[in-house]
Coordinates of C-alpha atoms in Angstrom, one line a residue:
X13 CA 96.4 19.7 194.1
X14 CA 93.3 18.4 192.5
X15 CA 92.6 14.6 194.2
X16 CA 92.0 11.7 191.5
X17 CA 88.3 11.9 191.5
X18 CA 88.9 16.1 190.7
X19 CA 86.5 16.4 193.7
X20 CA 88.2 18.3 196.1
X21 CA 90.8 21.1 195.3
X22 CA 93.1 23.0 197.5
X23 CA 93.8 26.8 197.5
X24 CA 96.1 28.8 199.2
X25 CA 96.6 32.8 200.0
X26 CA 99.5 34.1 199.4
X27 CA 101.7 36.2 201.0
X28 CA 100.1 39.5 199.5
X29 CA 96.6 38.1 200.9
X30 CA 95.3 37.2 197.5
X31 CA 93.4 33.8 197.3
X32 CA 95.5 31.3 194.8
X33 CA 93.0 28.7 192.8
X34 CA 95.0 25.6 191.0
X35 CA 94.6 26.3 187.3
X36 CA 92.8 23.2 186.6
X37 CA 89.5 23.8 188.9
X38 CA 90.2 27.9 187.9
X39 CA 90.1 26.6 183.8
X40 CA 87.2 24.1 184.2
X41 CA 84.9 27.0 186.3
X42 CA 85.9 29.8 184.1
X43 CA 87.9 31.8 186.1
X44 CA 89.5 34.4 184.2
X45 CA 91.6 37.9 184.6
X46 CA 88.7 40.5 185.6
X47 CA 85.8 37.5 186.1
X48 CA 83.0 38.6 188.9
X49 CA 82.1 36.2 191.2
X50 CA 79.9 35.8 194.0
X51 CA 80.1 34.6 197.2
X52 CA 78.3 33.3 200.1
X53 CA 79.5 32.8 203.3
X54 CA 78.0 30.1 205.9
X55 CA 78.6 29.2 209.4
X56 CA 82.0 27.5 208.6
X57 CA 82.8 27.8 205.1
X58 CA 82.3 30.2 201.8
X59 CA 81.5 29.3 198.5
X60 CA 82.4 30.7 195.5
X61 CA 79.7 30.7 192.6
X62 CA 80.2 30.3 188.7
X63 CA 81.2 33.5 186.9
X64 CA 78.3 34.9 185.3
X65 CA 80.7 34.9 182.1
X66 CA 81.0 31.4 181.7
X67 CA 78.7 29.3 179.6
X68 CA 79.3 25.7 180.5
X69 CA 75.7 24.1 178.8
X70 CA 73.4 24.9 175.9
X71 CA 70.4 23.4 175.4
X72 CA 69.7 22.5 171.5
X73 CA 65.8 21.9 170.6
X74 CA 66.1 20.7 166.6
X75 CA 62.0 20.4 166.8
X76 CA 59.1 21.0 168.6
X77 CA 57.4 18.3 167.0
X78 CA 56.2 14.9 168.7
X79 CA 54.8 12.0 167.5
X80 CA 53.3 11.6 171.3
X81 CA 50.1 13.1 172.9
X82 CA 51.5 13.2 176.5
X83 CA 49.5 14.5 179.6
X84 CA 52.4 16.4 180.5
X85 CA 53.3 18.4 177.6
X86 CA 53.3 22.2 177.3
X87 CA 51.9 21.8 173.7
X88 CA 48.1 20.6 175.6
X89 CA 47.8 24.1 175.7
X90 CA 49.8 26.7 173.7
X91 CA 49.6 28.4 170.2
X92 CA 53.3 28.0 168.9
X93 CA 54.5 27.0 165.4
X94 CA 55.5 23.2 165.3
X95 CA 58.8 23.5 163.1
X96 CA 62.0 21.5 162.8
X97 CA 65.9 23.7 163.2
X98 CA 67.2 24.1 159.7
X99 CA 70.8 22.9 158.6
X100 CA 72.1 26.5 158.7
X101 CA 70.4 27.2 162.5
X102 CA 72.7 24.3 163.4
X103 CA 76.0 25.2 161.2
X104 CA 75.3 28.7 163.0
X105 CA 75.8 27.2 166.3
X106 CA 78.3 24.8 166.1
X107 CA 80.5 27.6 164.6
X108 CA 79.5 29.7 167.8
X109 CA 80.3 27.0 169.3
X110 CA 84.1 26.2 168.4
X111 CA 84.4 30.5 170.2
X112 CA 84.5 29.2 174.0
X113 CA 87.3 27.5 175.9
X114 CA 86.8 25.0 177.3
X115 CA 83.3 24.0 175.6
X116 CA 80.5 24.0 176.8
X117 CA 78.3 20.5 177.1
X118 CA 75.9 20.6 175.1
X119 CA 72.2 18.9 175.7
X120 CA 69.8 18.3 172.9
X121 CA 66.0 18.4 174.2
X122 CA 63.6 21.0 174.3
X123 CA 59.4 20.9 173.7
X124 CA 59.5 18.2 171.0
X125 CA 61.1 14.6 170.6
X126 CA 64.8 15.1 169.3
X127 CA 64.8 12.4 167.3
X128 CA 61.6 13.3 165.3
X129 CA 63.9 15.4 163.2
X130 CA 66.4 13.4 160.5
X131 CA 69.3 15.3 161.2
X132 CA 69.6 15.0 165.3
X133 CA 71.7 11.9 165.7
X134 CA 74.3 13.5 163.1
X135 CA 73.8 16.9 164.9
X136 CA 75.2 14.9 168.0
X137 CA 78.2 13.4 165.9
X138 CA 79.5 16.8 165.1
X139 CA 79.3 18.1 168.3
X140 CA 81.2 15.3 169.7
X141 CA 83.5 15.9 167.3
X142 CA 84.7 19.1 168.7
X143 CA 85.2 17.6 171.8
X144 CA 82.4 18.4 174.2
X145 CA 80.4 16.6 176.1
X146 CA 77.1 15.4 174.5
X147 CA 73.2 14.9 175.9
X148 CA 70.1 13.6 174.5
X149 CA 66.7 13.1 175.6
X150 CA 64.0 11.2 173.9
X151 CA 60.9 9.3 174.3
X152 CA 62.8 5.8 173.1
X153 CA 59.7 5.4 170.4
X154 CA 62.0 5.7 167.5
X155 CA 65.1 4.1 168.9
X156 CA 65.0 1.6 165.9
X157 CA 68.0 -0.9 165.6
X158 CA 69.3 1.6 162.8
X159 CA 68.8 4.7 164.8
X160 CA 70.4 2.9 167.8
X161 CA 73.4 2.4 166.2
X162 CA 74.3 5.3 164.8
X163 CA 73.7 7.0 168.3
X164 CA 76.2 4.7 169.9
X165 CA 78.6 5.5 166.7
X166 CA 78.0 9.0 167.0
X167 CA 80.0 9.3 170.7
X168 CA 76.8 10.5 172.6
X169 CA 77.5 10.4 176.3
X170 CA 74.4 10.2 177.9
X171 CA 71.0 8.9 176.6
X172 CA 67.8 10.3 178.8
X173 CA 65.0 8.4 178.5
X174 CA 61.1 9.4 179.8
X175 CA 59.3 7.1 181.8
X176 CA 56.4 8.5 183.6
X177 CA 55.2 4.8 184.6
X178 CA 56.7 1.1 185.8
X179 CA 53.4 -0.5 184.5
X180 CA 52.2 -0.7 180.9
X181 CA 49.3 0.2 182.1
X182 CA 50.3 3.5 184.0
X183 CA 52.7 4.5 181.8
X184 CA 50.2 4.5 178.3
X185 CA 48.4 6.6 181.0
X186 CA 50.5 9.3 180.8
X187 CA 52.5 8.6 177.6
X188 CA 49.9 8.7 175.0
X189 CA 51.0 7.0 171.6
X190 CA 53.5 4.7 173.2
X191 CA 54.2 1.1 175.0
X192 CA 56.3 0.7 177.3
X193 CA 57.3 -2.9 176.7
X194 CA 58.4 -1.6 173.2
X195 CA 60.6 1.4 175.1
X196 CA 61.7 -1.4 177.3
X197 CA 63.1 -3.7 173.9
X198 CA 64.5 -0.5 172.5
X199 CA 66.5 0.4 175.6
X200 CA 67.9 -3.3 175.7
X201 CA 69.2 -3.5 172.4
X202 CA 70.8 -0.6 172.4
X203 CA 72.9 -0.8 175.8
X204 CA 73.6 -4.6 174.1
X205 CA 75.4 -2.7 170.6
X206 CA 77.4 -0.4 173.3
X207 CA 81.3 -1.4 172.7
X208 CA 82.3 -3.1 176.3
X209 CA 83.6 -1.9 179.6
X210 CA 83.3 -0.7 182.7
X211 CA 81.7 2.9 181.5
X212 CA 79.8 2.2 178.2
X213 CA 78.7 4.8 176.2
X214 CA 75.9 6.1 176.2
X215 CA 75.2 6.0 179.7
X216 CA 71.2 6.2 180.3
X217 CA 69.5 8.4 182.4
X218 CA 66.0 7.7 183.1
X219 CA 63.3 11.0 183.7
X220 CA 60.8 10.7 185.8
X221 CA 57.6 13.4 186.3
X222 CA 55.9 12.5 189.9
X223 CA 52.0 12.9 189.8
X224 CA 49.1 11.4 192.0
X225 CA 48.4 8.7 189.7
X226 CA 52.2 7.5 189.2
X227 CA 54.6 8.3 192.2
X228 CA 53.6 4.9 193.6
X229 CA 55.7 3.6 190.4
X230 CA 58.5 5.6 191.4
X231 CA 60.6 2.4 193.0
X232 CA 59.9 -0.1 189.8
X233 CA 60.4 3.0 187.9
X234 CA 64.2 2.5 190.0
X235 CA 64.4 -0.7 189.6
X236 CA 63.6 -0.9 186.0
X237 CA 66.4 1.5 185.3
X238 CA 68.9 -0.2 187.3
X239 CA 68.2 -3.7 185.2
X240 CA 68.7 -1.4 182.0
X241 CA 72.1 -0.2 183.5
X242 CA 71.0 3.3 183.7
X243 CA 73.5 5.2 185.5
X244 CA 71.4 8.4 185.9
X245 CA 67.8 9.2 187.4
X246 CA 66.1 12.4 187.4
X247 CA 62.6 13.2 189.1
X248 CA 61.1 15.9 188.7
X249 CA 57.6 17.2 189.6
X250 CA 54.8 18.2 187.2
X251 CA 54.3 21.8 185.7
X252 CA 50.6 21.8 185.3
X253 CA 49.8 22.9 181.2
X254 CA 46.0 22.1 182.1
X255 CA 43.7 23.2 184.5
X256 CA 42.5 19.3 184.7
X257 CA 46.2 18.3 185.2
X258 CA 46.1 20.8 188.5
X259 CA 45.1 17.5 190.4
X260 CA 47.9 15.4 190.2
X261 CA 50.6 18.1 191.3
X262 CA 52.6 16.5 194.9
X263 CA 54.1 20.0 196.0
X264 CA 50.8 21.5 197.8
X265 CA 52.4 22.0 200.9
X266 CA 55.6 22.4 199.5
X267 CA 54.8 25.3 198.2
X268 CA 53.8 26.9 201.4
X269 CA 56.7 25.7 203.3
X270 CA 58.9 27.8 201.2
X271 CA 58.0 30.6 203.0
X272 CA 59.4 29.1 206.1
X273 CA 62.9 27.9 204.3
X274 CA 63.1 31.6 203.8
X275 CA 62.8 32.9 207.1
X276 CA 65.9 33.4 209.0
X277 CA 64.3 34.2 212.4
X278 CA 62.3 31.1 212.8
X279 CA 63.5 27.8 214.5
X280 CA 66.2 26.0 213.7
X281 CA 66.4 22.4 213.7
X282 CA 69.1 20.3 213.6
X283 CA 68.5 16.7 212.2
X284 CA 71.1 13.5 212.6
X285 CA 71.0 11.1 209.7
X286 CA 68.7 8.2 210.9
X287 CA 66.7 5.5 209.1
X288 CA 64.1 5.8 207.1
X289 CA 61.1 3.0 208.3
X290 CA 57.9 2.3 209.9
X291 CA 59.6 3.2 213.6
X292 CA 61.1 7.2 212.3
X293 CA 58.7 7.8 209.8
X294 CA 55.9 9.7 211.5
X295 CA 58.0 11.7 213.7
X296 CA 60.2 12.3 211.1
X297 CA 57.6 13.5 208.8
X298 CA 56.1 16.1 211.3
X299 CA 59.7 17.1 212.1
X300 CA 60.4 18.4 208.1
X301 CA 56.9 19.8 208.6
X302 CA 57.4 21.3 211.3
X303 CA 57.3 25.1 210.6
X304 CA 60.9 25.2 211.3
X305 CA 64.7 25.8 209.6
X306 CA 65.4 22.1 209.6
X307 CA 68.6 20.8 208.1
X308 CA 69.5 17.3 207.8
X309 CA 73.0 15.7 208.3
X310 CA 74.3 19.5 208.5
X311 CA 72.4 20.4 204.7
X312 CA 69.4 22.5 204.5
X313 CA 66.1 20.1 203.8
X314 CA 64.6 22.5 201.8
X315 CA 67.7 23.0 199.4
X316 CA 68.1 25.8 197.3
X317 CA 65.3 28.7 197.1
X318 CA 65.1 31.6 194.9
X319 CA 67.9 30.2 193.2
X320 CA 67.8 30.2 189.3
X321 CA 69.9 27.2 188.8
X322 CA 69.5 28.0 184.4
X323 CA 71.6 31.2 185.8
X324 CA 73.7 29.2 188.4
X325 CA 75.0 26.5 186.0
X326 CA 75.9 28.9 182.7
X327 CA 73.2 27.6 180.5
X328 CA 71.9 28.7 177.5
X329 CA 68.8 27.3 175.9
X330 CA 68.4 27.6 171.9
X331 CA 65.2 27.1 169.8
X332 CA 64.5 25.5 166.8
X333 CA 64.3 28.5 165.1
X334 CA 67.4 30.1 166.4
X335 CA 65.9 32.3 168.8
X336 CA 68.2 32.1 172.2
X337 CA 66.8 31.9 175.8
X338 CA 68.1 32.2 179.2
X339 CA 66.4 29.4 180.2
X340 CA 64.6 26.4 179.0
X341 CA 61.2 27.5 180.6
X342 CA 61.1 30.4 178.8
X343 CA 61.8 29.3 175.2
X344 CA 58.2 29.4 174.3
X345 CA 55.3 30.9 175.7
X346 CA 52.9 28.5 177.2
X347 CA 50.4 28.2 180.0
X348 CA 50.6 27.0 183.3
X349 CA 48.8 27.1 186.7
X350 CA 50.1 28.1 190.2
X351 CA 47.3 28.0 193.5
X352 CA 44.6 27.2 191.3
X353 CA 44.9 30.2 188.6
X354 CA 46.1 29.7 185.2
X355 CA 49.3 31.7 184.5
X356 CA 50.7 32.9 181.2
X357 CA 54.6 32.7 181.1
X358 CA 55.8 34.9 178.0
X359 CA 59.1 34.1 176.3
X360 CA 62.0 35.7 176.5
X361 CA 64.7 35.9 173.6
X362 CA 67.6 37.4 173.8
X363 CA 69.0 37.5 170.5
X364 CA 69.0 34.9 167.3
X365 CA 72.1 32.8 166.1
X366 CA 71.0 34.4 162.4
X367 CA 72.1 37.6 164.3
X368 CA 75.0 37.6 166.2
X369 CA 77.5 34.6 167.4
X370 CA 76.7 32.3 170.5
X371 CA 79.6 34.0 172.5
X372 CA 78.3 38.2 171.5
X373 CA 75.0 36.8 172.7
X374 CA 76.4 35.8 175.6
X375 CA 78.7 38.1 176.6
X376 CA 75.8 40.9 175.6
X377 CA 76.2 43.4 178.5
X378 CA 72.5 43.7 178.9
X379 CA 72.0 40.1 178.9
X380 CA 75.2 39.6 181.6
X381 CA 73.4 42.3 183.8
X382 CA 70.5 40.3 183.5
X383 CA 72.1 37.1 184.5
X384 CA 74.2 39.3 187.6
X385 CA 70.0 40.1 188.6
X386 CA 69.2 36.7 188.5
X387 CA 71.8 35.3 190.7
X388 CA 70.0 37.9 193.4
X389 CA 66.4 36.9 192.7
X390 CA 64.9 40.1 193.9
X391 CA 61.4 38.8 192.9
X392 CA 57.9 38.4 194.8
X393 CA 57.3 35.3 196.3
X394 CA 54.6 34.2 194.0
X395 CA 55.3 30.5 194.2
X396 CA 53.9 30.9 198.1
X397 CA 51.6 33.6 197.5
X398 CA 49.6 33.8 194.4
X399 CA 47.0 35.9 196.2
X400 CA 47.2 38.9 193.3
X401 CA 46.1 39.2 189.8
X402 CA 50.4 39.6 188.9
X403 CA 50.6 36.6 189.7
X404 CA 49.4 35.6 186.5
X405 CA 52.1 36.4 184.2
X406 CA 55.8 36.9 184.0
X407 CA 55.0 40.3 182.9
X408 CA 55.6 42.3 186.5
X409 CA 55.4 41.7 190.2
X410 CA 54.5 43.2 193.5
X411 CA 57.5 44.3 194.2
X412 CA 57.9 46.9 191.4
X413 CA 59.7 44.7 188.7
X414 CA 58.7 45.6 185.7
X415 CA 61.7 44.7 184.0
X416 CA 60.8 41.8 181.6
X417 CA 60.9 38.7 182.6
X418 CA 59.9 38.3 186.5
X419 CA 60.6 35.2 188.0
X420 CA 58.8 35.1 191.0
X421 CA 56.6 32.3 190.1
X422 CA 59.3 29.8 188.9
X423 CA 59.0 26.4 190.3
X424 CA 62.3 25.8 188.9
X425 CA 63.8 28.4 191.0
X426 CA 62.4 27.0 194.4
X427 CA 63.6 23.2 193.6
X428 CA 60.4 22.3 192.6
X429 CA 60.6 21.3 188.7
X430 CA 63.7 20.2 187.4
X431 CA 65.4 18.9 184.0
X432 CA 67.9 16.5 183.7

């Protein structure tokens, strides 16, 4: 039985040795006659991953356009089109759409600010009329009364929000173009027009990018959330588009430590939980520095590595022109830098909506086997090394990959960067 929360869900073998899953938790993870799935085994438990089959969230980017200069961007230093997704991009996938039981969620976000294009907040009301769960992101600069309204109307589940700063004064730092008193106005009125109870819709997520000049922001950043009800925070750390922006990047020695999260023969060390303050902080510091395998309350510290979680979660990332992805990341090319050299990531398309449907391009053999790869990131370990000229590309690795894209270099795959 599946508890009232649906957190916890019991199997059972039966009595020809074959492992019996409820059919709610096997129909919500995608677990059909003939699905491959993987599993990992750990000192006192095994867990069964996603089938590589099922697609459970696409990403929707309806423009690449911005009305915002922000330090952060990609677009500081790319060559790309700026366009907006047509009306018949978008009728192409919501029909592709209507193929999969159950739905998948659907998250509309990409480059540029969603609701810099006319048609989003409708976009959203159609989806939600099929029945799946619904995601936006925005910069909050065009959150007008009107705008705010319809959004609320439209059934959107969750509203992110960017705020790189707690401070006017360190978030116009960041966010060039935009006030955050304003953002701060827009947010209110718009969790005031939500219809009342205990789980009003939208819920708000606020997105954060740690740098230097903002993580001491980080806990007004929490508290300024939490007096705007947001029930959803994400941090993530900066993906350098400039060589300038190289500075403010706070996973130096994170990236080095990887290398010791991923070696089995080292030390292991076994942390209780404990507070956090002036008394453990120093020893406790040196002990996650420590060289060693160090998990915490009985979790790894380090989390996931080598882990494409794009892959792990069934995504699917669409661009305004139609063009389909495996990931967000690789939507567009664009530059970036890892231990101090600048690195060109190409895009990758799979296949265009104008081409095929959302569940052939999917359930493309070559793109599955691609997905099955992934889930075994055989890749170098650029994100620790970086000491060759492959380095500087998805193109190929060390290791003999030449197999287009290679993903040794992903800071998303190391736990580094993340989306909300």
């Amino acid at each position: 039985m599946i508890s009232a929360k649906q957190t916890t869900a019991w199997a059972e073998v039966d009595a020809q040795g074959r492992l019996v899953i409820p059919p709610e938790a096997a129909m919500r993870f995608g677990l059909k006659p003939g699905s491959k799935i993987r599993i990992d085994e750990g000192e006192n438990f095994i867990r069964l991953h996603r089938p590589v089959t099922q697609l459970r969230k696409v990403y929707i980017e309806p423009t690449v356009a911005c009305n915002l200069d922000c330090i952060t961007c990609f677009r500081n230093d790319w060559e790309q089109p700026i366009g907006r997704m047509t009306g018949e991009t978008f009728a192409r996938i919501l029909d592709g759409l209507k193929e999969f039981d159950p739905l998948p969620d659907v998250y509309f976000g990409g480059i540029g600010e969603p609701l810099f294009h006319p048609k989003t907040v409708e976009w959203v009301a159609q989806v939600k009329e099929l029945g799946a769960k619904v995601e936006l992101i925005t910069n909050g600069t065009t959150l007008t009364e009107k705008v705010s309204r319809k959004l609320v109307e439209s059934g959107l589940d969750i509203l992110w929000v960017s705020i790189d700063g707690a401070s006017p004064e360190t978030y116009a730092d960041v966010r060039l173009g935009a006030e955050l008193p304003t953002i701060v106005a827009n947010l209110r009125r718009l969790t005031k027009m939500r219809k009342a109870g205990h789980y009003p819709k939208p819920e708000i997520g606020i997105a954060f990018v740690a740098m230097k000049r903002n993580i001491a922001d980080l806990p007004q950043i929490l508290k300024l959330g939490r007096s705007l009800r947001a029930q959803h925070f994400s941090i993530s750390n900066l993906q350098p588009a400039t060589e300038e922006m190289q500075a403010e990047a706070l996973y130096h020695r994170v990236s080095n430590n990887i290398a010791y999260m991923q070696a089995p023969h080292l030390p292991r060390l076994s942390l209780p939980k404990m507070d956090f303050d002036d008394t453990t902080r120093d020893a406790l510091m040196a002990a996650f520095n420590s060289g060693c395998n160090v998990s915490y309350a009985g979790n790894n510290w380090g989390g996931a590595n080598d882990t494409c979680n794009f892959v792990e979660n069934g995504t699917m990332s669409i661009a305004w022109t139609g063009e389909v992805s495996p990931c967000w990341p690789l939507m567009h090319t664009h530059t970036t830098y890892l231990h101090g050299k600048r690195r060109l990531v190409r895009r990758h398309v799979i296949g265009s909506v104008h081409e095929k449907s959302l569940k052939d391009l999917w359930l493309d053999p070559e793109y599955v086997a691609y997905r099955e790869r992934l889930h075994n990131f055989v890749f170098a370990p650029c994100t620790f090394c970086g000491g060759c000229d492959l380095s500087e590309s998805n193109l190929e690795d060390c290791l003999g990959n030449t197999v287009f894209p290679v993903c040794g270099g992903c800071l998303w795959a190391q736990g580094v960067i993340q989306c909300p």
